[in-house]
Each structure stands twice: as C-alpha cells, then as structure tokens.
Tab-separated table of C-alpha atoms in Angstrom:
chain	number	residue	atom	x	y	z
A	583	UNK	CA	0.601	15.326	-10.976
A	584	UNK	CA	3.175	14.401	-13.787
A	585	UNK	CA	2.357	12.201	-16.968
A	586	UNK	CA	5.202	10.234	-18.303
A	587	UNK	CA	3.677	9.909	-21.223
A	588	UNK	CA	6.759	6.975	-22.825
A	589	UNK	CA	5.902	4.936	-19.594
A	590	UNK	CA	2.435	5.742	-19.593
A	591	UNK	CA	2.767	6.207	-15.429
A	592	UNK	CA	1.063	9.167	-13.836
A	593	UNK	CA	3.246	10.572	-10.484
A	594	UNK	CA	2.006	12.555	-7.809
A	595	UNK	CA	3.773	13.973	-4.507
A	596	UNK	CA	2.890	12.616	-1.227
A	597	UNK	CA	1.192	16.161	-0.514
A	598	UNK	CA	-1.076	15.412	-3.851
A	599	UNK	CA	-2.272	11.897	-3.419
A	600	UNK	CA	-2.841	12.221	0.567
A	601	UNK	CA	-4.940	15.299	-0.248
A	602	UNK	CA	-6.699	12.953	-3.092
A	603	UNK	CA	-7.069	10.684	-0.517
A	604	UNK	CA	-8.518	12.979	2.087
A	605	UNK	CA	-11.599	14.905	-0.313
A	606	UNK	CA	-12.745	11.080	-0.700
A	607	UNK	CA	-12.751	10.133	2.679
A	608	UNK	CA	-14.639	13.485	3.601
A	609	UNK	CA	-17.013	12.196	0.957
A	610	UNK	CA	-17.446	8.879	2.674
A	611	UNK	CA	-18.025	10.992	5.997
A	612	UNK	CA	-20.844	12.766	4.388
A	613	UNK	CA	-22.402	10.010	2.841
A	614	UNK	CA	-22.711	8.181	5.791
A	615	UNK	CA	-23.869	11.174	7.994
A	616	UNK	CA	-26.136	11.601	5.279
A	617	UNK	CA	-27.538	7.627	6.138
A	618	UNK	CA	-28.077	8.486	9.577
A	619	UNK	CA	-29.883	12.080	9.889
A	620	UNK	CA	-26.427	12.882	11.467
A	621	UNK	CA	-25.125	16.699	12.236
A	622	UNK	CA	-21.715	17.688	12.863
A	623	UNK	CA	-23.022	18.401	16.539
A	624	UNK	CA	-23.695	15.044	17.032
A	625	UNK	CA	-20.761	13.457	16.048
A	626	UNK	CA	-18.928	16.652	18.551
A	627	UNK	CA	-20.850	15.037	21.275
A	628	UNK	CA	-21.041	11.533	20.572
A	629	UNK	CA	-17.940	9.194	20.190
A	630	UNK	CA	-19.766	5.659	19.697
A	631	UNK	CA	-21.596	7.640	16.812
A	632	UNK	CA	-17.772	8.944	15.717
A	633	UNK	CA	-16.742	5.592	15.905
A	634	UNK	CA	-19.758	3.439	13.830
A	635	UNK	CA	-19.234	5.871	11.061
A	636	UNK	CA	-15.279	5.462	11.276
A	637	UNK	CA	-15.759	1.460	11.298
A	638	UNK	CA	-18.412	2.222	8.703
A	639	UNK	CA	-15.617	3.785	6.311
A	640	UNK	CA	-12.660	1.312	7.166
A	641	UNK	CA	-14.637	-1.432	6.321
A	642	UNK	CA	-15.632	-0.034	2.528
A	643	UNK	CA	-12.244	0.561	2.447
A	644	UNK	CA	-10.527	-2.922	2.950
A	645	UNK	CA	-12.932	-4.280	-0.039
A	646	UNK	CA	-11.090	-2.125	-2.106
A	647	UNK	CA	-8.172	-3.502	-3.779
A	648	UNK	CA	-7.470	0.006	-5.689
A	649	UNK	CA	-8.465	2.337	-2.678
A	650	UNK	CA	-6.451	-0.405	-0.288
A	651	UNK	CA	-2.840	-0.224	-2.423
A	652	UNK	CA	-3.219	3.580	-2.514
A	653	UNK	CA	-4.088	4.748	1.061
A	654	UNK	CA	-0.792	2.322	1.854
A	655	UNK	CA	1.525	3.445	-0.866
A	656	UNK	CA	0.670	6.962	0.379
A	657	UNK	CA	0.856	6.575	4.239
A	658	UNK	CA	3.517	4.435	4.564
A	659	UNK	CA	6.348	3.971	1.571
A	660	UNK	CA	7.169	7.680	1.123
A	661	UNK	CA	8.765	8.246	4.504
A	662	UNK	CA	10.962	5.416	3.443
A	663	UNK	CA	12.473	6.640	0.375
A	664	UNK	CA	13.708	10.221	-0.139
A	665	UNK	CA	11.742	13.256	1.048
A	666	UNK	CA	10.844	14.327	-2.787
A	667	UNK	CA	9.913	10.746	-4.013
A	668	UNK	CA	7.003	10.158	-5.993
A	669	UNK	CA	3.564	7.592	-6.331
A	670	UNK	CA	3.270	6.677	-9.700
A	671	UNK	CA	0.485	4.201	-11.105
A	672	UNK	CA	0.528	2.758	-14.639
A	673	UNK	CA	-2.779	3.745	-16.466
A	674	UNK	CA	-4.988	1.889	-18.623
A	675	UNK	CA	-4.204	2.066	-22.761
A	676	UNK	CA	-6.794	3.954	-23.441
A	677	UNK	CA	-6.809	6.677	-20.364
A	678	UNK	CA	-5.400	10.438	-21.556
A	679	UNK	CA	-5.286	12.340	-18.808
A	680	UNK	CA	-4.233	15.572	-20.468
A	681	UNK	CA	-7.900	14.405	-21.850
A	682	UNK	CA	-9.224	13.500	-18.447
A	683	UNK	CA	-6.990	15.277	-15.746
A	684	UNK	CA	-7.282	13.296	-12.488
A	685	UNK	CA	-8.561	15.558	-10.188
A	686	UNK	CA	-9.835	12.774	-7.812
A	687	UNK	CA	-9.704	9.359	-5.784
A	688	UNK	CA	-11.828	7.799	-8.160
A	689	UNK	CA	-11.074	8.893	-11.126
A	690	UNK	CA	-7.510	7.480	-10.573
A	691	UNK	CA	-9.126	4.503	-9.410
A	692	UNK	CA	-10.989	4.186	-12.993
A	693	UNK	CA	-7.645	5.224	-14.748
A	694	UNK	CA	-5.327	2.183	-12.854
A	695	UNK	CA	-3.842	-0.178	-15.423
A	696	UNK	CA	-5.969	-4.008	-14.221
A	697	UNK	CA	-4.545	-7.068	-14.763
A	698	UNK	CA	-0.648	-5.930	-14.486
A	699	UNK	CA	1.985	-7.452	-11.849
A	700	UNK	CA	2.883	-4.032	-10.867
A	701	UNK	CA	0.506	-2.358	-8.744
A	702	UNK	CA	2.679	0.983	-7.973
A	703	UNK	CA	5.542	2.433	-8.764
A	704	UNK	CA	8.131	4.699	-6.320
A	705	UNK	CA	9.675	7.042	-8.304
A	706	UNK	CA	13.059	8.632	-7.021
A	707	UNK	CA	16.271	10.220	-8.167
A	708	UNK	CA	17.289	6.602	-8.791
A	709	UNK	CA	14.856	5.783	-11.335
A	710	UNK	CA	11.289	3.840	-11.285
A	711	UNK	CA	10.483	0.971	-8.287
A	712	UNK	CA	8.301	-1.686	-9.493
A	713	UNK	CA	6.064	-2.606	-6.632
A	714	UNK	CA	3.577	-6.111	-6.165
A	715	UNK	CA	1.621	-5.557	-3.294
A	716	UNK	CA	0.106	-8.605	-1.516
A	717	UNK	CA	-1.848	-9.162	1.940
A	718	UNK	CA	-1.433	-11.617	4.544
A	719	UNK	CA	-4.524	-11.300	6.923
A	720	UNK	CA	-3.494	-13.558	9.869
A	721	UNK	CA	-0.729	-14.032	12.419
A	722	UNK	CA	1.740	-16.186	10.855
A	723	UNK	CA	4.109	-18.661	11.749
A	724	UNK	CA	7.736	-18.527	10.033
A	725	UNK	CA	6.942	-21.332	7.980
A	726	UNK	CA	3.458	-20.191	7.082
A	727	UNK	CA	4.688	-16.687	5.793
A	728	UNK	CA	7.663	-18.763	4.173
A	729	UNK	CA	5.028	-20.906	2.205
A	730	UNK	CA	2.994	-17.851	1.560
A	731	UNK	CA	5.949	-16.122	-0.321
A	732	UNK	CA	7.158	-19.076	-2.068
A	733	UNK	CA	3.195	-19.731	-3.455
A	734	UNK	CA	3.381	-16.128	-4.833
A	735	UNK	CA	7.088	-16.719	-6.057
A	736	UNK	CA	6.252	-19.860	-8.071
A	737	UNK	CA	3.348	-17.616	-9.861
A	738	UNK	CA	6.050	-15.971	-11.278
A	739	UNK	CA	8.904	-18.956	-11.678
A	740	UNK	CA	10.470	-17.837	-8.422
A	741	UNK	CA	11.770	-14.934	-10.713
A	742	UNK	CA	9.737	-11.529	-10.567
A	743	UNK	CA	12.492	-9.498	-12.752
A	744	UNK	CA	13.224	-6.172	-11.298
A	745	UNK	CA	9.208	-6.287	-9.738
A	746	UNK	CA	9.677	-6.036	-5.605
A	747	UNK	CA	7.358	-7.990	-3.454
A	748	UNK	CA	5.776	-5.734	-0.977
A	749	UNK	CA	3.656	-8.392	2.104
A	750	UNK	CA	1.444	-6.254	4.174
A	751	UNK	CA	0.972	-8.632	7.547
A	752	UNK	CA	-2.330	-7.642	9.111
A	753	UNK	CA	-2.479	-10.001	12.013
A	754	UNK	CA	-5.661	-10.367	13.692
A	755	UNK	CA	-4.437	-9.954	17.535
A	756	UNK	CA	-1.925	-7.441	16.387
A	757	UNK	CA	1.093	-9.529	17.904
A	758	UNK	CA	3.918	-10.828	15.362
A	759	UNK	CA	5.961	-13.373	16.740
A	760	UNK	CA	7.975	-13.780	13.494
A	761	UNK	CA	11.387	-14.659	13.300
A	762	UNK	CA	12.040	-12.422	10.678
A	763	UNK	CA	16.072	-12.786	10.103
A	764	UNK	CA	16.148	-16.520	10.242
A	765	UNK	CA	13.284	-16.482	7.343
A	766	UNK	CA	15.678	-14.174	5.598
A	767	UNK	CA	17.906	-16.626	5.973
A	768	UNK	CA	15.971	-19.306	4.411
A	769	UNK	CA	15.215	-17.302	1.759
A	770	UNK	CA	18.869	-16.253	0.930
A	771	UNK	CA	19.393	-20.306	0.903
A	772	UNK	CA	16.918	-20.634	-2.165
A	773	UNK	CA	19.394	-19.370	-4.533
A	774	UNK	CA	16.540	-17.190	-6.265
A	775	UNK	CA	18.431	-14.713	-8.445
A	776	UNK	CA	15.556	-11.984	-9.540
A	777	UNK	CA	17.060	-8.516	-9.080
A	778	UNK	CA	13.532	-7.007	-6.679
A	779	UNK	CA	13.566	-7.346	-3.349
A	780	UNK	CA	10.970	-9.117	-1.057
A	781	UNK	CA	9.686	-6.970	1.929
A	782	UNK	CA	7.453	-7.424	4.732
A	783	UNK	CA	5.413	-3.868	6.313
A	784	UNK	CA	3.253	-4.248	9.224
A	785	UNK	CA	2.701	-1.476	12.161
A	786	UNK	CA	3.912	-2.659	14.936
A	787	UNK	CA	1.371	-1.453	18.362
A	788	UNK	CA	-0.159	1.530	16.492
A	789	UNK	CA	3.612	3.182	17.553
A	790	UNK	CA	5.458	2.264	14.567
A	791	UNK	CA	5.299	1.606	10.935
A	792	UNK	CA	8.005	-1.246	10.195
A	793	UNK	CA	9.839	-2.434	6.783
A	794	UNK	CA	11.840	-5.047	6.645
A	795	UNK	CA	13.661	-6.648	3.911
A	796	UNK	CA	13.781	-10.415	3.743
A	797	UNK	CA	15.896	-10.933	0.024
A	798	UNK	CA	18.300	-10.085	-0.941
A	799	UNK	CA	19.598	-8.725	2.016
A	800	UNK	CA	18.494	-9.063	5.570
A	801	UNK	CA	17.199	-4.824	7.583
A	802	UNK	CA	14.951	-3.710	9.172
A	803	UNK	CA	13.357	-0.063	9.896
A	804	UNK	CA	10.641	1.118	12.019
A	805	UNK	CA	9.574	4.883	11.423
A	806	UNK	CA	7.134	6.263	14.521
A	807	UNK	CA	3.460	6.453	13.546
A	808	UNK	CA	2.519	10.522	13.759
A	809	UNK	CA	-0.450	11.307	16.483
C-alpha cells in the first residue's frame, strides 16, 4: 500500500487488494458456515450446500456499493492497463492511515472518500485515471444505453473533465445484442468535448471480460476469463 499523502489517494497492487479482497470473503464463508452448523466436510461433499452459501455471499455483495466498485476495479481493470498499475481510492479528510494502516476490506471500505464523482483511480506510469463507475442492470437496447449515458452526462453538463465513465452492463439473460460501434457513433456526433473517455465492461459468456470504448474513440478488447 502507498499513501500519496498531496492527493490524499491510497494505492495498492493488484496482488494487495485481491488478497484484501480474499481474507473478507473467507470471512463471509465462515460466517455463514457458522449460520448453518456447517463443517468443511460438508461443504467437500455437498455442492447445493457449496452453492446456497456462494449465492448467500454474492448477494451481500451486490448491496454493496463500496465492496461492488472494488471486487471490479480489482478483477477486471488491471489486466487492461500495464502489468505494474495500481488501485488507488481517495480517502476521507479526516482518515490517516499512517494512523490507521489499512490492513483490511473494511477498513478501506470505512476510509473511502463518500460523496465524490470519482470512485477509483488507475494509477500508471502515465499519471492518475479518474474513474465514475455506474451499473446498468438489464439488457439494453442501443437507444436505451444511449439515454442511460446521456442522463448521467447531463448530471455533469455533458462535461465530466478528465473523470472517465466506466458502465458495467449486467444483463439479466446474459445476451448483449448491442450495437456498440454505431452508438459510438452517435456519441462522437454529440460534439461533447470533456477530455475522459466513456466505456462500457461486461463479460461476455463467463469466457471473456470485454472493454470497449464508446468516446472519444471507437475499440474494443476482450481479455479471457482465468478458470
């Protein structure tokens, strides 16, 4: 973990925040072996058991805006960027954490800056990313995920600064039927001007995790999901 104290952003590697992430999850595991008289042995021997207490965790977890924009930033945006990148999180005023080192999931969680249009940062050899993460919970038409950014756009004057807008697409049957170049190219035709970018992530058949970039240019990437 690295302080920058001028910024007052705290960094970690993607080896320090996904083992973060892991101690809290075997937490959760506990905790909810703990609700059900459960042993180790049983779970070895019973998968719908395995399974309830899996479902059991996810679903804690998507109620958690903090614990949500972390587990993503973590899994997905590193491979994206260079290999020795860094997750950085702006911290509250009045959080030290030469004070109070952060030694776990929630006590960055506690130490998270609210209320701020950045909700992570990428750092690489480039400098600080500014990151806005949003969630689009459906399947989407073109025009519904083009009304969807421009409603988060006018929040902001259609002009987020240097502040990228990251859209996770969680569609319910898990099929996209997106157009996602011709959007791009609506986009483009909006004359918008703001120096981020506006990007779209959603896995694509548990196979791949996929990027693309809408503004100000038109890619894509996919990067294979590891077993």
């Amino acid at each position: 973990m690295r302080w920058h104290k001028k910024e007052n952003i705290v960094c970690f590697t993607k080896e320090e925040i996904n083992s973060l992430i892991k101690e809290a999850k075997q937490k959760e595991i506990f905790i909810e072996m703990a609700k059900r008289g459960t042993s180790f042995d049983d779970l070895a021997n019973n998968m719908a058991l395995r399974d309830e207490i899996s479902n059991a965790i996810v679903s804690k977890l998507s109620k958690d805006k903090d614990e949500v924009e972390i587990f993503i930033v973590a899994t997905m945006l590193p491979d994206f960027y260079d290999n020795d990148c860094e997750i950085c999180f702006s911290l509250k005023d009045t959080f030290n954490p030469e004070k109070t080192p952060i030694k776990d999931l929630a006590t960055l969680k506690a130490a998270i800056k609210e209320n701020s249009p950045i909700d992570f940062w990428i750092l690489t050899k480039a400098g600080f990313s500014a990151f806005q993460l949003k969630r689009y919970r459906d399947n989407p038409t073109n025009e519904e995920l083009l009304t969807f950014i421009e409603n988060k756009l006018k929040h902001y004057g259609n002009n987020m600064g240097d502040i990228n807008l990251l859209i996770l697409l969680q569609p319910q049957n898990r099929s996209l039927t997106v157009d996602f170049e011709g959007l791009s190219e609506k986009i483009a035709k909006k004359g918008l001007g703001f120096k981020g970018s506006i990007l779209i992530w959603f896995n694509e058949g548990n196979k791949f995790d996929v990027i693309v970039e809408l503004y100000p240019t038109f890619r894509a990437r996919k990067l294979p999901i590891n077993p």
